[in-house]
Short mmCIF file of C-alpha atoms and ligand atoms in Angstrom, two decimals:
data_model
loop_
_atom_site.label_atom_id
_atom_site.label_comp_id
_atom_site.label_asym_id
_atom_site.label_seq_id
_atom_site.Cartn_x
_atom_site.Cartn_y
_atom_site.Cartn_z
CA MET A 10 59.80 -50.70 -10.15
CA ASN A 11 61.09 -51.91 -6.88
CA THR A 12 63.35 -54.94 -6.74
CA GLU A 13 65.83 -54.13 -3.98
CA THR A 14 65.81 -56.14 -0.82
CA ARG A 15 68.00 -56.08 2.27
CA MET A 16 69.37 -58.71 4.54
CA ASP A 17 69.35 -56.64 7.72
CA ILE A 18 65.58 -55.86 7.80
CA THR A 19 63.30 -57.51 10.42
CA PHE A 20 59.60 -57.23 10.94
CA GLN A 21 60.33 -54.75 13.70
CA ASN A 22 61.29 -52.21 10.95
CA PHE A 23 57.62 -52.07 9.94
CA ASP A 24 55.19 -49.82 11.69
CA PHE A 25 52.93 -52.76 12.92
CA ASP A 26 50.53 -52.69 15.85
CA THR A 27 51.85 -54.32 19.00
CA GLU A 28 49.39 -57.18 18.70
CA LEU A 29 50.57 -57.91 15.19
CA ARG A 30 54.18 -57.83 16.31
CA GLN A 31 53.41 -60.26 19.03
CA ALA A 32 51.73 -62.65 16.60
CA LEU A 33 54.74 -62.44 14.27
CA THR A 34 57.11 -63.32 17.07
CA LYS A 35 54.85 -66.20 18.18
CA GLU A 36 54.81 -67.61 14.62
CA ASN A 37 58.63 -67.23 14.35
CA PHE A 38 58.39 -64.68 11.60
CA HIS A 39 61.55 -62.59 12.15
CA THR A 40 62.96 -61.74 8.77
CA PRO A 41 60.66 -60.69 5.97
CA THR A 42 61.09 -62.51 2.65
CA PRO A 43 62.04 -60.29 -0.36
CA VAL A 44 58.40 -59.95 -1.55
CA GLN A 45 57.35 -58.98 2.02
CA GLN A 46 60.19 -56.40 2.31
CA LEU A 47 58.95 -54.79 -0.90
CA ALA A 48 55.20 -55.13 -0.65
CA ILE A 49 54.57 -54.40 3.01
CA PRO A 50 55.77 -50.80 3.16
CA ALA A 51 53.96 -49.97 -0.11
CA ALA A 52 50.73 -51.53 1.10
CA LEU A 53 51.02 -49.82 4.51
CA ALA A 54 51.38 -46.54 2.59
CA GLY A 55 48.03 -47.25 0.85
CA ARG A 56 49.55 -47.88 -2.59
CA ASP A 57 48.11 -50.28 -5.14
CA ILE A 58 50.57 -53.17 -5.87
CA LEU A 59 51.32 -55.24 -8.93
CA ALA A 60 53.60 -58.00 -7.81
CA SER A 61 55.19 -60.93 -9.61
CA ALA A 62 56.37 -63.41 -7.08
CA GLN A 63 56.80 -67.14 -7.18
CA THR A 64 54.76 -69.54 -5.17
CA GLY A 65 56.41 -70.26 -1.80
CA SER A 66 57.99 -66.75 -1.68
CA GLY A 67 55.89 -65.65 1.33
CA LYS A 68 53.38 -63.61 -0.67
CA THR A 69 50.38 -64.54 1.51
CA ALA A 70 51.84 -62.69 4.55
CA ALA A 71 53.00 -59.89 2.18
CA PHE A 72 49.38 -58.96 1.70
CA VAL A 73 47.76 -60.31 4.87
CA LEU A 74 49.99 -58.43 7.34
CA PRO A 75 49.50 -54.87 5.97
CA LEU A 76 45.85 -55.59 5.47
CA LEU A 77 45.39 -56.60 9.13
CA HIS A 78 47.32 -53.62 10.29
CA ARG A 79 45.18 -51.19 8.21
CA LEU A 80 41.91 -52.67 9.18
CA GLY A 81 42.95 -52.99 12.85
CA SER A 82 44.08 -49.38 13.10
CA ILE A 83 40.75 -47.94 11.91
CA ARG A 84 38.32 -50.11 13.89
CA LYS A 85 34.72 -50.38 12.73
CA ARG A 86 31.91 -52.61 13.77
CA PRO A 87 31.77 -55.54 11.35
CA GLU A 88 28.70 -55.08 9.16
CA ARG A 89 26.27 -57.88 8.20
CA GLY A 90 27.20 -59.13 4.69
CA ARG A 91 29.38 -56.03 3.98
CA PRO A 92 33.07 -56.87 4.45
CA ARG A 93 35.83 -54.27 4.39
CA ALA A 94 38.32 -56.46 2.60
CA LEU A 95 38.01 -59.12 -0.07
CA ILE A 96 40.66 -61.62 -1.13
CA LEU A 97 40.07 -63.60 -4.28
CA ALA A 98 41.81 -66.91 -4.80
CA PRO A 99 41.45 -69.43 -7.60
CA THR A 100 41.02 -72.65 -5.58
CA ARG A 101 39.27 -73.64 -2.45
CA GLU A 102 42.46 -74.96 -1.00
CA LEU A 103 44.25 -71.68 -1.46
CA ALA A 104 41.28 -69.68 -0.11
CA GLY A 105 41.27 -71.92 2.98
CA GLN A 106 44.97 -71.53 3.54
CA ILE A 107 44.84 -67.74 3.15
CA ASN A 108 41.99 -67.68 5.66
CA GLU A 109 44.11 -69.72 8.10
CA VAL A 110 46.98 -67.20 7.81
CA ILE A 111 44.49 -64.41 8.51
CA THR A 112 43.12 -66.23 11.51
CA THR A 113 46.60 -66.91 12.86
CA PHE A 114 47.72 -63.33 12.66
CA SER A 115 44.51 -61.59 13.64
CA ARG A 116 43.88 -63.52 16.88
CA ASN A 117 44.35 -60.49 19.10
CA LEU A 118 43.13 -57.89 16.66
CA ARG A 119 39.38 -58.31 17.10
CA LEU A 120 38.92 -58.60 13.36
CA THR A 121 36.54 -61.24 11.94
CA ALA A 122 37.17 -63.32 8.81
CA ALA A 123 35.19 -65.78 6.79
CA VAL A 124 35.99 -68.02 3.86
CA VAL A 125 33.59 -68.57 0.99
CA TYR A 126 34.00 -71.26 -1.67
CA GLY A 127 31.95 -73.83 -3.61
CA GLY A 128 31.72 -77.51 -3.21
CA VAL A 129 30.32 -77.34 0.34
CA GLY A 130 26.96 -76.19 1.68
CA LYS A 131 26.24 -72.47 1.80
CA GLY A 132 24.66 -72.49 5.25
CA GLY A 133 27.74 -71.97 7.35
CA GLN A 134 29.10 -69.29 5.04
CA ILE A 135 25.79 -67.37 5.03
CA GLN A 136 25.66 -67.47 8.83
CA ALA A 137 29.20 -66.16 9.08
CA LEU A 138 28.34 -63.29 6.74
CA ARG A 139 25.20 -62.49 8.66
CA ARG A 140 27.13 -62.28 11.93
CA GLY A 141 29.16 -59.48 10.34
CA VAL A 142 32.63 -59.93 8.92
CA ASP A 143 35.63 -57.75 8.19
CA ILE A 144 37.57 -59.94 5.72
CA VAL A 145 36.15 -62.38 3.23
CA THR A 146 38.47 -64.79 1.33
CA ALA A 147 36.66 -66.30 -1.63
CA THR A 148 36.76 -68.18 -4.85
CA PRO A 149 34.94 -66.21 -7.58
CA GLY A 150 32.02 -68.61 -8.37
CA ARG A 151 30.56 -68.94 -4.83
CA LEU A 152 31.15 -65.30 -4.15
CA LEU A 153 29.04 -64.28 -7.14
CA ASP A 154 26.40 -66.78 -6.05
CA LEU A 155 26.12 -65.27 -2.65
CA MET A 156 26.19 -61.71 -4.03
CA GLY A 157 23.39 -62.69 -6.43
CA GLU A 158 21.35 -64.02 -3.49
CA ASN A 159 21.94 -60.75 -1.54
CA TYR A 160 23.93 -62.27 1.29
CA LEU A 161 26.94 -60.21 0.38
CA SER A 162 27.62 -56.75 -0.94
CA LEU A 163 31.02 -55.29 -1.91
CA ASP A 164 30.07 -51.66 -1.44
CA ARG A 165 32.14 -51.31 1.76
CA ILE A 166 35.31 -52.86 0.36
CA GLU A 167 38.45 -50.88 1.29
CA THR A 168 41.01 -53.33 0.06
CA ILE A 169 40.79 -56.04 -2.60
CA VAL A 170 43.50 -58.63 -3.11
CA LEU A 171 43.67 -60.79 -6.20
CA ASP A 172 45.96 -63.77 -5.59
CA GLU A 173 47.43 -66.05 -8.28
CA ALA A 174 45.85 -64.08 -11.07
CA ASP A 175 47.51 -66.27 -13.71
CA ARG A 176 45.84 -69.28 -12.21
CA MET A 177 42.50 -67.45 -12.40
CA LEU A 178 43.21 -67.17 -16.07
CA ASP A 179 44.10 -70.84 -16.52
CA MET A 180 40.86 -71.80 -14.79
CA GLY A 181 38.69 -69.57 -16.87
CA PHE A 182 37.78 -67.21 -13.98
CA ILE A 183 38.69 -63.95 -15.63
CA PRO A 184 35.07 -63.01 -16.66
CA ASP A 185 33.88 -63.71 -13.06
CA VAL A 186 36.70 -61.62 -11.68
CA LYS A 187 35.77 -58.76 -13.98
CA ARG A 188 32.17 -58.96 -12.86
CA ILE A 189 33.38 -58.77 -9.23
CA ILE A 190 35.67 -55.81 -9.96
CA ARG A 191 32.70 -53.90 -11.37
CA GLU A 192 30.94 -54.16 -8.00
CA LEU A 193 33.85 -52.59 -6.02
CA PRO A 194 33.79 -48.99 -4.84
CA GLU A 195 35.99 -46.59 -6.90
CA GLN A 196 37.91 -45.62 -3.75
CA ARG A 197 39.85 -48.66 -2.70
CA GLN A 198 43.23 -50.19 -2.40
CA SER A 199 43.99 -53.03 -4.85
CA LEU A 200 46.77 -55.60 -4.48
CA PHE A 201 47.42 -57.87 -7.39
CA PHE A 202 49.67 -61.00 -7.18
CA SER A 203 50.62 -63.32 -9.97
CA ALA A 204 53.50 -65.71 -10.51
CA THR A 205 53.59 -64.95 -14.25
CA MET A 206 52.21 -62.05 -16.26
CA PRO A 207 50.68 -63.31 -19.52
CA GLN A 208 48.87 -60.62 -21.55
CA PRO A 209 45.30 -61.20 -20.30
CA VAL A 210 46.63 -60.94 -16.76
CA VAL A 211 48.32 -57.65 -17.53
CA ALA A 212 45.04 -56.39 -18.97
CA LEU A 213 43.14 -57.46 -15.88
CA ALA A 214 45.71 -55.64 -13.71
CA ALA A 215 45.28 -52.49 -15.76
CA GLN A 216 41.53 -52.61 -15.07
CA LEU A 217 41.95 -53.16 -11.36
CA LEU A 218 44.92 -51.02 -10.34
CA THR A 219 45.62 -47.36 -10.10
CA ASP A 220 49.27 -46.21 -10.43
CA PRO A 221 50.49 -49.39 -8.80
CA GLU A 222 53.88 -50.04 -7.16
CA ARG A 223 55.46 -52.62 -9.46
CA ILE A 224 57.26 -55.34 -7.53
CA VAL A 225 59.31 -58.07 -9.12
CA VAL A 226 61.03 -60.61 -7.03
CA GLU A 227 63.81 -61.92 -9.18
CA SER A 228 64.84 -65.49 -8.77
CA THR A 229 68.37 -65.00 -7.45
CA PRO A 230 70.12 -68.05 -6.02
CA GLU A 231 69.23 -66.80 -2.53
CA THR A 232 65.53 -66.60 -3.18
CA LYS A 233 65.24 -69.73 -5.28
CA PRO A 234 63.78 -72.60 -3.39
CA ASP A 235 66.37 -75.32 -2.86
CA ILE A 236 64.78 -77.94 -5.11
CA ASN A 237 66.96 -80.82 -6.22
CA GLN A 238 65.45 -81.72 -9.58
CA HIS A 239 66.00 -84.93 -11.49
CA VAL A 240 64.37 -86.72 -14.38
CA MET A 241 64.19 -90.51 -14.46
CA PHE A 242 63.75 -92.19 -17.85
CA VAL A 243 61.41 -95.15 -17.26
CA GLU A 244 59.15 -97.25 -19.36
CA LYS A 245 55.42 -96.52 -18.89
CA ASN A 246 54.65 -100.00 -17.60
CA GLN A 247 57.38 -99.82 -15.01
CA LYS A 248 56.44 -96.46 -13.44
CA ARG A 249 54.42 -98.09 -10.64
CA ASP A 250 57.32 -100.27 -9.55
CA ALA A 251 59.74 -97.33 -9.83
CA LEU A 252 57.46 -95.25 -7.69
CA ARG A 253 57.17 -97.97 -5.11
CA MET A 254 60.90 -98.22 -4.94
CA ILE A 255 61.31 -94.46 -4.42
CA LEU A 256 58.67 -94.39 -1.71
CA THR A 257 60.07 -97.35 0.19
CA GLU A 258 63.81 -97.09 -0.39
CA TYR A 259 64.65 -93.41 -0.81
CA GLY A 260 63.73 -92.36 2.71
CA SER A 261 60.70 -90.33 1.62
CA TYR A 262 58.69 -89.18 4.60
CA ARG A 263 56.06 -87.05 2.91
CA ALA A 264 55.66 -87.28 -0.85
CA LEU A 265 53.25 -85.55 -3.21
CA VAL A 266 52.76 -87.51 -6.46
CA PHE A 267 51.27 -85.90 -9.46
CA THR A 268 49.27 -87.65 -12.19
CA ARG A 269 47.65 -86.09 -15.19
CA THR A 270 44.17 -87.53 -14.77
CA LYS A 271 41.76 -87.93 -11.88
CA TYR A 272 41.32 -91.61 -12.74
CA GLY A 273 45.08 -92.05 -12.70
CA ALA A 274 45.33 -90.48 -9.30
CA ARG A 275 42.60 -92.66 -7.87
CA ASN A 276 44.07 -95.83 -9.26
CA LEU A 277 47.60 -95.05 -8.15
CA ALA A 278 46.54 -94.25 -4.65
CA LYS A 279 44.72 -97.58 -4.50
CA TYR A 280 47.72 -99.48 -5.79
CA LEU A 281 49.99 -97.84 -3.22
CA GLY A 282 47.53 -98.70 -0.44
CA LYS A 283 47.47 -102.37 -1.58
CA ASN A 284 51.23 -102.33 -1.38
CA GLY A 285 51.34 -101.12 2.18
CA ILE A 286 52.09 -97.41 1.44
CA SER A 287 49.57 -95.14 3.20
CA SER A 288 48.13 -92.75 0.66
CA ASP A 289 45.07 -90.89 -0.52
CA ASP A 290 44.12 -89.08 -3.70
CA LEU A 291 43.17 -85.44 -4.30
CA HIS A 292 41.43 -84.23 -7.40
CA GLY A 293 38.37 -82.40 -8.71
CA ASP A 294 36.03 -85.40 -8.68
CA LYS A 295 36.17 -85.61 -4.88
CA SER A 296 33.77 -83.70 -2.71
CA GLN A 297 35.21 -80.79 -0.83
CA ASN A 298 34.93 -82.66 2.42
CA ALA A 299 36.79 -85.62 1.04
CA ARG A 300 39.49 -83.25 -0.31
CA THR A 301 39.87 -81.54 3.04
CA ARG A 302 40.09 -84.94 4.76
CA ALA A 303 42.88 -86.09 2.46
CA LEU A 304 44.77 -82.80 2.83
CA THR A 305 44.42 -82.88 6.64
CA ALA A 306 45.62 -86.50 6.79
CA PHE A 307 48.65 -85.60 4.68
CA HIS A 308 49.29 -82.44 6.67
CA ARG A 309 49.19 -84.35 9.93
CA GLY A 310 51.44 -87.12 8.67
CA LYS A 311 48.73 -89.80 8.87
CA ILE A 312 49.45 -90.74 5.28
CA GLN A 313 52.82 -90.75 3.60
CA VAL A 314 51.70 -90.04 0.03
CA LEU A 315 49.16 -87.78 -1.50
CA VAL A 316 48.45 -88.56 -5.21
CA ALA A 317 47.03 -85.45 -6.86
CA THR A 318 46.17 -83.87 -10.16
CA ASP A 319 47.13 -80.37 -10.97
CA ILE A 320 44.33 -79.07 -8.79
CA ALA A 321 46.88 -79.44 -6.00
CA SER A 322 49.87 -78.00 -7.76
CA ARG A 323 49.20 -74.51 -6.41
CA GLY A 324 48.17 -73.34 -3.08
CA ILE A 325 48.98 -76.44 -1.07
CA ASP A 326 51.26 -75.28 1.73
CA VAL A 327 52.08 -78.47 3.59
CA ASP A 328 55.38 -78.27 5.38
CA ASP A 329 58.10 -80.79 4.89
CA ILE A 330 57.05 -82.33 1.62
CA ASP A 331 60.41 -83.94 0.93
CA HIS A 332 59.56 -85.43 -2.48
CA VAL A 333 57.43 -84.12 -5.28
CA ILE A 334 57.14 -86.90 -7.91
CA ASN A 335 55.83 -86.26 -11.36
CA TYR A 336 54.45 -89.70 -12.12
CA GLU A 337 53.43 -88.16 -15.37
CA LEU A 338 54.94 -85.04 -16.77
CA PRO A 339 52.60 -82.10 -17.17
CA HIS A 340 52.20 -80.73 -20.68
CA GLU A 341 52.76 -77.14 -19.62
CA SER A 342 55.95 -75.77 -18.09
CA GLU A 343 53.82 -73.60 -15.81
CA SER A 344 52.33 -76.68 -14.16
CA TYR A 345 55.82 -78.19 -13.73
CA VAL A 346 56.94 -75.09 -11.91
CA HIS A 347 53.96 -75.08 -9.63
CA ARG A 348 54.09 -78.77 -8.89
CA ILE A 349 57.69 -78.76 -7.81
CA GLY A 350 57.09 -75.55 -5.82
CA ARG A 351 55.23 -77.73 -3.34
CA THR A 352 58.52 -78.91 -1.91
CA ALA A 353 61.42 -76.84 -0.50
CA ARG A 354 59.04 -74.32 1.09
CA ALA A 355 59.99 -71.80 3.75
CA GLY A 356 63.69 -72.17 3.24
CA LYS A 357 63.84 -75.99 3.37
CA ALA A 358 65.36 -78.29 0.79
CA GLY A 359 63.43 -80.81 -1.31
CA VAL A 360 63.60 -83.22 -4.18
CA ALA A 361 61.54 -83.09 -7.37
CA LEU A 362 61.68 -86.34 -9.42
CA SER A 363 60.03 -86.58 -12.82
CA PHE A 364 59.35 -89.83 -14.55
CA CYS A 365 59.54 -89.56 -18.29
CA ASP A 366 58.56 -92.32 -20.67
CA GLU A 367 59.08 -92.16 -24.42
CA SER A 368 55.74 -90.48 -25.10
CA GLU A 369 56.61 -87.71 -22.64
CA VAL A 370 59.95 -86.75 -24.11
CA PRO A 371 58.42 -83.79 -26.06
CA HIS A 372 56.98 -82.38 -22.79
CA LEU A 373 60.38 -82.74 -21.17
CA MET A 374 61.94 -80.81 -24.02
CA THR A 375 59.33 -78.03 -23.73
CA ILE A 376 59.88 -77.74 -19.98
CA GLN A 377 63.62 -77.59 -20.31
CA LYS A 378 63.37 -75.01 -23.05
CA ASP A 379 60.96 -72.83 -21.10
CA LEU A 380 63.02 -73.11 -17.86
CA ARG A 381 66.16 -72.46 -19.88
CA SER A 382 67.89 -75.19 -17.94
CA GLU A 383 68.33 -78.90 -18.20
CA ILE A 384 66.93 -81.14 -15.53
CA PRO A 385 69.71 -83.49 -14.46
CA VAL A 386 69.08 -87.15 -15.30
CA SER A 387 69.17 -89.78 -12.62
CA ALA A 388 70.06 -93.01 -14.43
CA ASP A 389 71.54 -94.87 -11.52
CA HIS A 390 68.50 -96.95 -10.64
CA PRO A 391 67.14 -100.32 -11.71
CA PHE A 392 64.34 -98.88 -13.86
CA HIS A 393 66.51 -96.72 -16.13
CA ALA A 394 65.18 -97.10 -19.67
CA ALA A 395 68.05 -96.49 -22.08
CA ALA A 396 65.69 -96.39 -25.04
CA VAL A 397 63.85 -93.40 -23.51
CA ALA A 398 67.18 -91.72 -22.70
CA SER A 399 68.20 -92.15 -26.30
CA ALA A 400 64.89 -90.72 -27.48
CA ALA A 401 65.61 -87.71 -25.30
CA VAL A 402 69.06 -87.31 -26.83
CA ALA A 403 67.49 -87.55 -30.24
CA ALA A 404 64.79 -85.03 -29.47
CA ALA A 405 67.34 -82.62 -28.13
CA ALA A 406 69.54 -82.93 -31.16
CA PRO A 407 67.45 -84.10 -34.08
CA ARG A 408 70.35 -84.27 -36.46
CA ARG A 409 72.07 -86.89 -34.29
CA GLN A 410 69.04 -89.17 -34.44
CA SER A 411 70.38 -91.30 -37.29
CA SER A 412 73.75 -91.89 -35.74
CA PRO A 413 74.50 -95.57 -35.01
CA GLY A 414 75.52 -94.68 -31.44
CA ASN A 415 72.02 -93.75 -30.51
CA LYS A 416 70.38 -96.67 -32.20
CA GLN A 417 72.44 -99.09 -30.16
CA HIS A 418 70.54 -98.23 -27.04
CA ARG A 419 67.14 -99.05 -28.51
CA GLY A 420 65.55 -102.16 -27.06
CA ARG A 421 67.88 -102.41 -24.09
CA SER A 422 65.47 -100.65 -21.87
CA GLY A 423 63.78 -101.45 -18.57
CA ARG A 424 64.74 -103.05 -15.39
CA ASN A 425 67.48 -105.22 -16.77
CA GLY A 426 68.09 -103.41 -20.03
CA SER A 427 70.59 -100.79 -19.13
CA ALA A 428 74.29 -101.24 -18.96
CA ASN A 429 74.28 -98.74 -16.19
CA ASN A 430 71.55 -100.20 -14.04
CA ARG A 431 73.28 -100.93 -10.82
CA PRO A 432 70.60 -100.79 -8.16
CA SER A 433 71.52 -98.12 -5.74
CA ARG A 434 70.02 -95.44 -3.63
CA PHE A 435 69.43 -91.96 -4.89
CA THR A 436 70.74 -89.45 -2.47
CA PRO A 437 68.90 -86.21 -2.91
CA SER A 438 71.41 -84.10 -1.17
CA ARG A 439 74.18 -85.22 -3.51
CA PRO A 440 73.50 -83.72 -6.88
CA GLU A 441 76.59 -85.36 -8.39
CA ARG A 442 74.40 -88.47 -8.62
CA THR A 443 73.71 -87.19 -12.10
CA THR A 444 75.49 -89.83 -14.11
CA ASP A 445 77.56 -89.55 -17.20
CA ARG A 446 74.85 -91.32 -19.17
CA GLY A 447 72.33 -88.85 -17.79
CA ARG A 448 74.49 -85.87 -18.64
CA ALA A 449 74.90 -87.18 -22.13
CA ALA A 450 71.18 -87.41 -22.54
CA GLY A 451 70.57 -83.97 -21.14
CA ARG A 452 73.44 -82.41 -23.14
CA GLY A 453 72.30 -83.57 -26.51
CA ARG A 454 71.22 -80.11 -27.64
CA SER A 455 74.67 -78.61 -27.86
CA ALA A 456 77.37 -79.67 -25.54
CA GLY A 457 79.69 -76.80 -26.41
CA ARG A 458 77.02 -74.14 -25.95
CA ASP A 459 75.78 -75.62 -22.69
CA GLN A 460 79.23 -75.66 -21.21
CA ALA A 461 79.80 -72.11 -22.31
CA ALA A 462 76.60 -71.06 -20.61
CA GLY A 463 77.61 -72.89 -17.42
CA ARG A 464 74.42 -74.87 -17.55
CA GLY A 465 75.90 -78.05 -16.19
CA GLU A 466 76.94 -76.30 -13.02
CA THR A 467 73.52 -74.69 -12.38
CA ALA A 468 71.64 -77.84 -13.02
CA GLY A 469 74.16 -79.90 -11.09
CA ARG A 470 73.47 -77.84 -7.98
CA GLY A 471 69.88 -78.99 -8.32
CA ARG A 472 68.68 -75.38 -8.15
CA PHE A 473 65.41 -74.41 -9.67
CA ASN A 474 66.51 -72.08 -12.36
CA ARG A 475 64.08 -69.84 -14.10
P1 AMP B 19 53.49 -68.53 0.82
O1 AMP B 19 54.41 -68.21 -0.36
O2 AMP B 19 52.77 -67.31 1.29
O3 AMP B 19 52.61 -69.70 0.54
O4 AMP B 19 54.48 -68.93 2.05
C1 AMP B 19 55.26 -70.08 2.06
C2 AMP B 19 55.62 -70.53 3.47
O5 AMP B 19 56.59 -69.68 4.03
C3 AMP B 19 54.52 -70.60 4.45
O6 AMP B 19 54.61 -71.79 5.20
C4 AMP B 19 54.73 -69.43 5.36
O7 AMP B 19 54.26 -69.67 6.66
C5 AMP B 19 56.24 -69.29 5.38
N1 AMP B 19 56.72 -67.91 5.59
C6 AMP B 19 56.32 -66.84 4.82
N2 AMP B 19 56.97 -65.75 5.16
C7 AMP B 19 57.80 -66.10 6.19
C8 AMP B 19 58.77 -65.40 7.03
N3 AMP B 19 59.01 -64.11 6.84
N4 AMP B 19 59.39 -66.08 8.01
C9 AMP B 19 59.17 -67.41 8.16
N5 AMP B 19 58.30 -68.14 7.41
C10 AMP B 19 57.61 -67.52 6.41
#
């Protein structure tokens, strides 16, 4: 297993074609990220790869660059409907973004690429395949459709990449992926990327890979994205006002807001629009064209806020998202990780704020337990709900629930209910904004043990700690 990375390596250390080097310089890619340092040499050597790497770690370039180099160095005429490389991605957005990275870096390589996904007409995709194409990036369903209709064959595939395999699992795509794998030639290179490795993903990897190079990019402080995380205890019926306050008073320039339901996303975007905050919604009920429009508007800064369901928690690579706001906490820790990973990308800092009402306290507990860290509480705002904070303390330390100290807080919630509700600005770059009250809520589990483990310090730095 390879986990060692070096600080002194540049892309010039790799044996890339001149055209690829030029494209890297043009795109300001000088120093490879850890996953790139580990994956690129192995892929260039023709090895299979099994890589665990977090979202935002630079894994797209880790597989795209060696792929382009290998295809470019053995030139072949692109064949009609018979690509040489296939990249499978779980969502249309991710497939589109991977294809963009391919296009960016292959400009001078005379390689052709096409993207294939559902939700849009097939015509353009079929035409692209007919013209002849070297690299296809696809979501599994549409790929199988086009294969079934004989527009596409996988018998010439030299390299297959499976990206975000764990997400494929979440979305129920594993049977489709297995069907696709059965169509691949025996002789091939297979690259497998997944943020996490649950058992079915490991089994899928075993089916796809031959003697893979195992790459694990550990989350060291240097590689962890600089995400300043906070939880805000608020009453459910005050979330809208609290959100409006954040979006108008906290200096947010580009915010991604997550809701749990499509209906919720639609309604919230409408509400923000009515209150003079430019926004759009992104979820599975929208047509692909409408989704692309919303993403483009967000990307170009035409709207300040994108309200999305978890469909957007992976794969969206929009620069400079300064705030990710969990309007509703997700039920799974995985989703939390992927949502907050939309900020602090490419070495930048960002803020992840999570609203938590009383009904969401159990989800907060699960997330903190799975992340093995406490999310600092921001209580220094006018919507702080002391009753919810108390519920969190109680949930963290069930035996303390009956103590009179906790009961005192009940009922003093909401905008004017907290003793500590001085209206003030939250300054993301100053993690010490975590208040004593907040710390007390977060510490409920076992103050002594937490101190011994140095938890306060890690959480206080606002680092994403996993
Ligand atoms: P990814 O994890 O592949 O989605 O990449 C996250 C972001 O980091 C993207 O915006 C990439 O363009 C950027 N990026 C990836 N690798 C590098 C690198 N070596 N140098 C500069 N930016 C990079």
